[in-house]
mmCIF file of C-alpha atoms in Angstrom:
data_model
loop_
_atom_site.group_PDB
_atom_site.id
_atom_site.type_symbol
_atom_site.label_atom_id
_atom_site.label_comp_id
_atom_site.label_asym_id
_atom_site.label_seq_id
_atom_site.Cartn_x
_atom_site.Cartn_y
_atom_site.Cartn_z
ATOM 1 C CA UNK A 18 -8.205 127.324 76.406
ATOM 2 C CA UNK A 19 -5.480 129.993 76.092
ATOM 3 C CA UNK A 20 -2.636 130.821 78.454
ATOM 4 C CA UNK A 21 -3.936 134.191 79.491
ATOM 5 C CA UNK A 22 -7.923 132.514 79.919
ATOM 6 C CA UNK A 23 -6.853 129.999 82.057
ATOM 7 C CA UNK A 24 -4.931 132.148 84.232
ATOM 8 C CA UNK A 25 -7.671 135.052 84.521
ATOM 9 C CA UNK A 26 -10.394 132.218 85.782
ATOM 10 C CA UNK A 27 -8.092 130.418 87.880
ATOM 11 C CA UNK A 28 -7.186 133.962 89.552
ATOM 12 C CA UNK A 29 -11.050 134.755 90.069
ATOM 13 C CA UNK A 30 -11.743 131.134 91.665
ATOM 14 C CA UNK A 31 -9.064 131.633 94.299
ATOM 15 C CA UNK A 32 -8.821 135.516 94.425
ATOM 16 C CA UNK A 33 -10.106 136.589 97.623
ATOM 17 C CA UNK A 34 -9.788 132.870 99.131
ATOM 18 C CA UNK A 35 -6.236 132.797 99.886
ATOM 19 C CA UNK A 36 -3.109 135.562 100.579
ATOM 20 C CA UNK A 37 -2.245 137.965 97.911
ATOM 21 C CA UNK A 38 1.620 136.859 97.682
ATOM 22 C CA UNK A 39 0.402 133.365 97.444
ATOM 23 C CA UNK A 40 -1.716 134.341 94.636
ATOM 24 C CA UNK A 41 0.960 135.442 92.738
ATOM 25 C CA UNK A 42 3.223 132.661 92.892
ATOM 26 C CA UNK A 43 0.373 130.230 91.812
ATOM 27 C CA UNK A 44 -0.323 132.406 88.665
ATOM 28 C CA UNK A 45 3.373 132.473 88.039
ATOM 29 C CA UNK A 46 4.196 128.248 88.772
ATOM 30 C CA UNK A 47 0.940 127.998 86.056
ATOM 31 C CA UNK A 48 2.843 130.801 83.569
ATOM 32 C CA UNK A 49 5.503 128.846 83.788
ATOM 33 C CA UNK A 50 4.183 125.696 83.037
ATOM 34 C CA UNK A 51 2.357 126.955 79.867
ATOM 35 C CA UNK A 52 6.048 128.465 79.014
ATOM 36 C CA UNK A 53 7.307 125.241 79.308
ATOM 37 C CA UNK A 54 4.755 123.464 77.406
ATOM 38 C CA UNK A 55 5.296 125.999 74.912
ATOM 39 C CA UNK A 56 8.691 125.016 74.356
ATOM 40 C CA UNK A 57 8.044 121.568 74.066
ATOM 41 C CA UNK A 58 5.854 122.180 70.813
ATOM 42 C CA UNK A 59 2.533 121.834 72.664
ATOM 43 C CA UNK A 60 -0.683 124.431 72.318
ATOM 44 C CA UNK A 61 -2.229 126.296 74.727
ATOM 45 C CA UNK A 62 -5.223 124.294 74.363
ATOM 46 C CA UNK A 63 -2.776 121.262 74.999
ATOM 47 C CA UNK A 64 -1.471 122.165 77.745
ATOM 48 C CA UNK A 65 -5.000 123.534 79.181
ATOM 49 C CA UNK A 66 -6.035 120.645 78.716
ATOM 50 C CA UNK A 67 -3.552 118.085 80.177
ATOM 51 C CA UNK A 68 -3.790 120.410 83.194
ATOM 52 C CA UNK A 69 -7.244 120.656 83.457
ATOM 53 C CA UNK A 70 -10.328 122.869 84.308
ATOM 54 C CA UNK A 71 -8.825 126.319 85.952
ATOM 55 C CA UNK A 72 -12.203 125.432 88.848
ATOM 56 C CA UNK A 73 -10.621 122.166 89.181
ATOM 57 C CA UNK A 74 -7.282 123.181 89.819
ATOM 58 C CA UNK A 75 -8.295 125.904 92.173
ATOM 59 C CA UNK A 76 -10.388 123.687 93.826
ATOM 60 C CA UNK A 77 -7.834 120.953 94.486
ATOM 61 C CA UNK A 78 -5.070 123.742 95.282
ATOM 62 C CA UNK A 79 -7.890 125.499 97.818
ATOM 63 C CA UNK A 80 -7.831 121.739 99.363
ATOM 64 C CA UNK A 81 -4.289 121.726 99.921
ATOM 65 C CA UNK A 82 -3.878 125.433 101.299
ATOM 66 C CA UNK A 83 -6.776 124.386 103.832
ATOM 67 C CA UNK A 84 -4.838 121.220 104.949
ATOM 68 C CA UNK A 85 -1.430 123.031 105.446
ATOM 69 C CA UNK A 86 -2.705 125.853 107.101
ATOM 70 C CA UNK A 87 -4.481 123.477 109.600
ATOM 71 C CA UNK A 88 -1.240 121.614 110.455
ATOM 72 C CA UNK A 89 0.140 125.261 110.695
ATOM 73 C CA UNK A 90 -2.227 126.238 113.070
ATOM 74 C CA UNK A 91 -1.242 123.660 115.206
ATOM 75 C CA UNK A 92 1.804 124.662 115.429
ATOM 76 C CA UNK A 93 1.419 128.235 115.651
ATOM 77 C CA UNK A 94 -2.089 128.956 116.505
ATOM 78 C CA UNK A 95 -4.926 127.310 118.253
ATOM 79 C CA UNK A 96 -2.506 124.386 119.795
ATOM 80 C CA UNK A 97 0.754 125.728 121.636
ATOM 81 C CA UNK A 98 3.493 123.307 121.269
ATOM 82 C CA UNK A 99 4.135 121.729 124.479
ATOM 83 C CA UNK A 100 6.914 123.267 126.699
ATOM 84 C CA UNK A 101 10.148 120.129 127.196
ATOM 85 C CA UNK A 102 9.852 120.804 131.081
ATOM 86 C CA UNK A 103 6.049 119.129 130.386
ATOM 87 C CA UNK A 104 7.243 116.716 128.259
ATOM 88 C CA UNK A 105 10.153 115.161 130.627
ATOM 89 C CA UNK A 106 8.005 115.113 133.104
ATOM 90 C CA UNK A 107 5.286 113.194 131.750
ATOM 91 C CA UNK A 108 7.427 110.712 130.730
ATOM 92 C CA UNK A 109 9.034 110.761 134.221
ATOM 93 C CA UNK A 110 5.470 110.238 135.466
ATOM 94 C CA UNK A 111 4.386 107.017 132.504
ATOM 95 C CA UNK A 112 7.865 105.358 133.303
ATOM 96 C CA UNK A 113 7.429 104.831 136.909
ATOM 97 C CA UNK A 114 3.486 104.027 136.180
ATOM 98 C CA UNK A 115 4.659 101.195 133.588
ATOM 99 C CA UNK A 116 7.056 99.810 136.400
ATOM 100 C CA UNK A 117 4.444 99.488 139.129
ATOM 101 C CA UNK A 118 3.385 95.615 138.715
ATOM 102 C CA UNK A 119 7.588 94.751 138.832
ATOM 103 C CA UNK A 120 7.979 96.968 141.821
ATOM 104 C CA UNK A 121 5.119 95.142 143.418
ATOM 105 C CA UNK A 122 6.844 91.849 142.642
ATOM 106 C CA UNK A 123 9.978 92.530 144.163
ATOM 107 C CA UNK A 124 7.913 92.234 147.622
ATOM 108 C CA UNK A 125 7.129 88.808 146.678
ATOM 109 C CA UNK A 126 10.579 86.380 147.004
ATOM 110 C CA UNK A 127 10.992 84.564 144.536
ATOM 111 C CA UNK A 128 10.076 87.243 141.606
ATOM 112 C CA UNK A 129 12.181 89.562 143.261
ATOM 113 C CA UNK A 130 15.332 87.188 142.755
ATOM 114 C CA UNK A 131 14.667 87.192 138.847
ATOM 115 C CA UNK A 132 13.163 91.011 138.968
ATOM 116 C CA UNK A 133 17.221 92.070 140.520
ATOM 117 C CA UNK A 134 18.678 89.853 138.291
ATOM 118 C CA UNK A 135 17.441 91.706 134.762
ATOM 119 C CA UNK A 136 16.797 95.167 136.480
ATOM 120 C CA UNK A 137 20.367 96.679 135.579
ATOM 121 C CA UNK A 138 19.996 95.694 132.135
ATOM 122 C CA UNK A 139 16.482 97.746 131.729
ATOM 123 C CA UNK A 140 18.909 100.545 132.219
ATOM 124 C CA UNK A 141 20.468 99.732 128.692
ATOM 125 C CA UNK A 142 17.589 97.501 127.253
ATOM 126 C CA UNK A 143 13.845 97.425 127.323
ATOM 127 C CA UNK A 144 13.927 94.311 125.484
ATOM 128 C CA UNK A 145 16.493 91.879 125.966
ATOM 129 C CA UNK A 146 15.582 90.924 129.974
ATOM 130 C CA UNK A 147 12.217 89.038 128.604
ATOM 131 C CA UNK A 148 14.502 86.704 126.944
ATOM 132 C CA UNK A 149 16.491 86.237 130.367
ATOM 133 C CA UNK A 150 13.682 85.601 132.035
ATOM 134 C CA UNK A 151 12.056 82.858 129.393
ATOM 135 C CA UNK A 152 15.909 81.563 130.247
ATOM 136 C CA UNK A 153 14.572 79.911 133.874
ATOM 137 C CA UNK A 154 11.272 78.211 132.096
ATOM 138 C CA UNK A 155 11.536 75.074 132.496
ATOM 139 C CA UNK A 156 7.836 72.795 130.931
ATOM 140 C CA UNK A 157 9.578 69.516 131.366
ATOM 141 C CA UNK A 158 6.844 68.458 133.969
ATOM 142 C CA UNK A 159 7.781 67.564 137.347
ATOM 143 C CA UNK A 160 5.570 65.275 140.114
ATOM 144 C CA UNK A 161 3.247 67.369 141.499
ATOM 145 C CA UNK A 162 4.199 71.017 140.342
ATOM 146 C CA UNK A 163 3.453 72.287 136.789
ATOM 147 C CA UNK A 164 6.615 73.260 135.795
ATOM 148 C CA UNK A 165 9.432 74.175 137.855
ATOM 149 C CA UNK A 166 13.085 75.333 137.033
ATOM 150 C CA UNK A 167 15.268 72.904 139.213
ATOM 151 C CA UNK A 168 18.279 73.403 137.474
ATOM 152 C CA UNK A 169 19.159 76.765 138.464
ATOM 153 C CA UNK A 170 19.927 76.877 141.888
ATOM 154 C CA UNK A 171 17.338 79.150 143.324
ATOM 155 C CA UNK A 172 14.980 77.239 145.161
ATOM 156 C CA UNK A 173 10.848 78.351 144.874
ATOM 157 C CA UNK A 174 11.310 79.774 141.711
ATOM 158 C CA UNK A 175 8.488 78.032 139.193
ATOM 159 C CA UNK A 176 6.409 79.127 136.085
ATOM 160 C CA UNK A 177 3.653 81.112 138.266
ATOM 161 C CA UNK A 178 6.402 83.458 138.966
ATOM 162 C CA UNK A 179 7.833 83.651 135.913
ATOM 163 C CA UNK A 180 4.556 84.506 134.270
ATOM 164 C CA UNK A 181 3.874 87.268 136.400
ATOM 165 C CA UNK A 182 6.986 88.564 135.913
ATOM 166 C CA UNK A 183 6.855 87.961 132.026
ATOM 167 C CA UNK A 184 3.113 90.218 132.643
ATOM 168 C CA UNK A 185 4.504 92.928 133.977
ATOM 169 C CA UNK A 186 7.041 93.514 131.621
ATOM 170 C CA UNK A 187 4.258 93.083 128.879
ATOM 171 C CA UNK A 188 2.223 95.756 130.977
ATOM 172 C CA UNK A 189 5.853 98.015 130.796
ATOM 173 C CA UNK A 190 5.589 97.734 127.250
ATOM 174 C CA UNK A 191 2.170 98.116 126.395
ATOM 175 C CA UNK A 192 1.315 100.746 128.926
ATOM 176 C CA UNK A 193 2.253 104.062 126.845
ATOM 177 C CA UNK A 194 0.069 102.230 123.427
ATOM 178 C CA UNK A 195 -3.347 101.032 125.888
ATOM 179 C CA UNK A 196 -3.071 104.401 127.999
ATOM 180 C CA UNK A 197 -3.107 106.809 125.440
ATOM 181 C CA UNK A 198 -5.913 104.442 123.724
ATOM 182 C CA UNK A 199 -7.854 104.771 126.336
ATOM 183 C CA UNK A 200 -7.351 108.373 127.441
ATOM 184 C CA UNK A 201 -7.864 108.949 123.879
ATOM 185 C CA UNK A 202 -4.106 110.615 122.819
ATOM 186 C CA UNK A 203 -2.608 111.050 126.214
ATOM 187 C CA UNK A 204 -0.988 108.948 128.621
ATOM 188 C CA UNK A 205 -1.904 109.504 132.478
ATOM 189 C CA UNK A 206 1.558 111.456 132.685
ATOM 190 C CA UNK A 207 0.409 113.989 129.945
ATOM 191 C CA UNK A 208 -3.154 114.744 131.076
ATOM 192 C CA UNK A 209 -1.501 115.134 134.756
ATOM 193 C CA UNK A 210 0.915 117.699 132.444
ATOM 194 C CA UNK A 211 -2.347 118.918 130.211
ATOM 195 C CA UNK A 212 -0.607 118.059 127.647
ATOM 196 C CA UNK A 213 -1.880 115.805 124.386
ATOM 197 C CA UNK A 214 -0.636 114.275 120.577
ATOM 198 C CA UNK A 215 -2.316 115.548 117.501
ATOM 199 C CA UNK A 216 -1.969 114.998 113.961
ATOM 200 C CA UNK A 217 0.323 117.304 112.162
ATOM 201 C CA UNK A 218 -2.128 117.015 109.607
ATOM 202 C CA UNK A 219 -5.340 117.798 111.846
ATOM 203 C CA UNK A 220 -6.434 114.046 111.118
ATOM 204 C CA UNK A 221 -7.589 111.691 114.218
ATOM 205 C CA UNK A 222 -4.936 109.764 115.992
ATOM 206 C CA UNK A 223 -5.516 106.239 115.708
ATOM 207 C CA UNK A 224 -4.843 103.179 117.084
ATOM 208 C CA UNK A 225 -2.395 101.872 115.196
ATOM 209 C CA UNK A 226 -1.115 105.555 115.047
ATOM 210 C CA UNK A 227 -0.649 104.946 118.828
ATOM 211 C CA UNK A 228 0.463 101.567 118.512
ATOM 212 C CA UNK A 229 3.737 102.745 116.328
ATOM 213 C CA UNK A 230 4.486 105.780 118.172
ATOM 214 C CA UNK A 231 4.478 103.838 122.064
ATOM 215 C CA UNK A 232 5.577 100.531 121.195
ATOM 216 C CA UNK A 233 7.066 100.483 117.748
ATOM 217 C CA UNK A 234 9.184 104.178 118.195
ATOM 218 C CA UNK A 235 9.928 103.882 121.507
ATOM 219 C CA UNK A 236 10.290 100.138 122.800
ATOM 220 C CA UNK A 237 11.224 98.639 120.062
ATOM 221 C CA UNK A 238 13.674 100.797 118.848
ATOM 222 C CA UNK A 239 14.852 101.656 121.797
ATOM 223 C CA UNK A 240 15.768 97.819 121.975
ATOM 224 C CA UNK A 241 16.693 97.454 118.811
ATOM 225 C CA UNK A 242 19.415 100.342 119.481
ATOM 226 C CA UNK A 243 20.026 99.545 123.263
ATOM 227 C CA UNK A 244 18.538 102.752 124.503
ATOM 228 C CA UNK A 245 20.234 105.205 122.010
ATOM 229 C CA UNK A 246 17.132 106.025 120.546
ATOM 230 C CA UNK A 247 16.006 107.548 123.922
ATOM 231 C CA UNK A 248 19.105 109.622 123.554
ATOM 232 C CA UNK A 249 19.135 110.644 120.126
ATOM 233 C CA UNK A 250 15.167 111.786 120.864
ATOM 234 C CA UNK A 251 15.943 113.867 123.783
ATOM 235 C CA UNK A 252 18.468 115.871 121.927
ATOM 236 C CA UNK A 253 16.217 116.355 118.802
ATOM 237 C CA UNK A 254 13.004 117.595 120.940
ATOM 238 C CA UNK A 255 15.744 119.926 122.822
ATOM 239 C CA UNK A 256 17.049 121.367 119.774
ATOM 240 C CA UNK A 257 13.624 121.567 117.908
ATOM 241 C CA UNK A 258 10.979 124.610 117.687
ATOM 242 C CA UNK A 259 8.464 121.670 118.037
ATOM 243 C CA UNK A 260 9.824 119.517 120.246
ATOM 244 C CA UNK A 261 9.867 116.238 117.804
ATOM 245 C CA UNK A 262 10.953 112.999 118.851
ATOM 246 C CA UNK A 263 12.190 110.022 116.430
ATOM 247 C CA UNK A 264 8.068 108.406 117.695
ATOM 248 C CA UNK A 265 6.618 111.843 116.363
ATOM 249 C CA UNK A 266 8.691 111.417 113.043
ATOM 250 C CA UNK A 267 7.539 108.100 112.741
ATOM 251 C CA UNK A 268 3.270 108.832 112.780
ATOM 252 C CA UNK A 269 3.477 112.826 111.827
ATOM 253 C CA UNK A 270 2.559 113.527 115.367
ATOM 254 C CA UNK A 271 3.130 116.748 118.029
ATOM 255 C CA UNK A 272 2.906 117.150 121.630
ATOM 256 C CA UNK A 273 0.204 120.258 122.062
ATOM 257 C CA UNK A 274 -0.545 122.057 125.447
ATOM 258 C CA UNK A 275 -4.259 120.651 125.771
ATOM 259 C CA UNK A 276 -6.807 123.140 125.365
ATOM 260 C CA UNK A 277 -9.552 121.166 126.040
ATOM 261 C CA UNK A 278 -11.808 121.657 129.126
ATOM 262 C CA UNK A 279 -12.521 117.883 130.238
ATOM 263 C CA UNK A 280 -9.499 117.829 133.026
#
């Protein structure tokens, strides 16, 4: 097929389906690859040919206009990106929600001895107090109690409370990933906010979407960087049109105002 045959049937399979300007720079990126075909000693028919039917390409570039312009819209259009003020505050809301079952403890003795003694460090690391606490296990057996700690000093403290301390901080970590699971791409904080997470590319969030954006982009790394994470994040979404976080980078995710009706 020649250069100028190609180019008139590609134009009338997308004339009409996209913008004008658009239009035009397709039909010249196409030009311009039969020009450089050209001058690589190829025919028209060649190069027709290793570029396929002028249907099929409009079809496939048709495809791609419709996927772009959906993430668009989301940004621009149908799904207003969520203010900051709603953003802070739903994570104000999900942090103290994750920290319930260790406030709770702290009524109870003994847990509260080992919840004061890691608390200050939660300031600086999500992560490393689990490994303080795994410090006063003790499963050498002892007569008549399971397994007790004996060598620490602080009397009453045995492997009951340590595992309900080592739950709750599971439960701190896992609450963002199994809340916005089950609330289906919002955490209680963000539907109390009306806010949600979509797609950048209009696909369905899922799970493991959720499971690398809560735990992997924001515990994680925030242990693996001692909190810096949280910092560099709060400075990109202040500075950003869309409010993007390192966990959005991660999963091609955005923080919409939700539109939906089913508060």
């Amino acid at each position: 097929m020649k250069k100028s045959e190609f180019l008139r049937e590609l134009k009338i399979n997308l004339e009409g389906k996209i913008g004008d300007d658009e239009l035009e720079n397709i039909l010249m990126d196409y030009d311009d690859i039969f020009e450089s075909g050209k001058a690589d000693n190829k025919t028209e028919d060649e190069i027709s040919d290793m570029i396929g039917s002028p249907a099929l390409v409009a079809r496939n570039i048709l495809d791609e206009w419709s996927d772009n312009r959906e993430a668009k819209s989301v940004i621009e259009g149908d799904y207003p990106v969520a203010p900051l003020g709603k953003r802070v505050m739903a994570f104000a809301i999900d942090y103290i929600l994750s920290l319930v079952p260790l406030v709770l403890l702290s009524f109870i003795r003994a847990p509260r001895i080992l919840f004061f003694a890691v608390i200050p460090l939660m300031l600086y690391n999500p992560v490393v107090p689990i490994f303080i606490i795994l410090g006063f296990l003790d499963i050498s057996p002892q007569p008549g109690v399971v397994s007790t700690y004996v060598d620490s000093g602080i009397a009453g403290i045995n492997i009951f409370h340590i595992v309900l301390v080592l739950i709750s901080f599971i439960f701190f970590w896992l609450y963002g990933t199994l809340s916005m699971i089950i609330l289906k791409d919002r955490t209680i904080g963000m539907r109390l906010m009306n806010i949600r997470v979509v797609k950048r590319d209009g696909r369905i969030l899922r799970p493991l979407d959720v499971f690398i954006r809560q735990f992997v982009g924001k515990i994680l790394l925030a242990g693996l960087t001692w909190n810096i994470s949280y910092i560099v994040s709060f400075f990109w979404t202040a500075f950003s049109n869309t409010h993007n976080t390192i966990h959005d980078k991660l999963v091609g995710t955005l923080v919409v105002e939700d539109m939906r009706n089913d508060q």
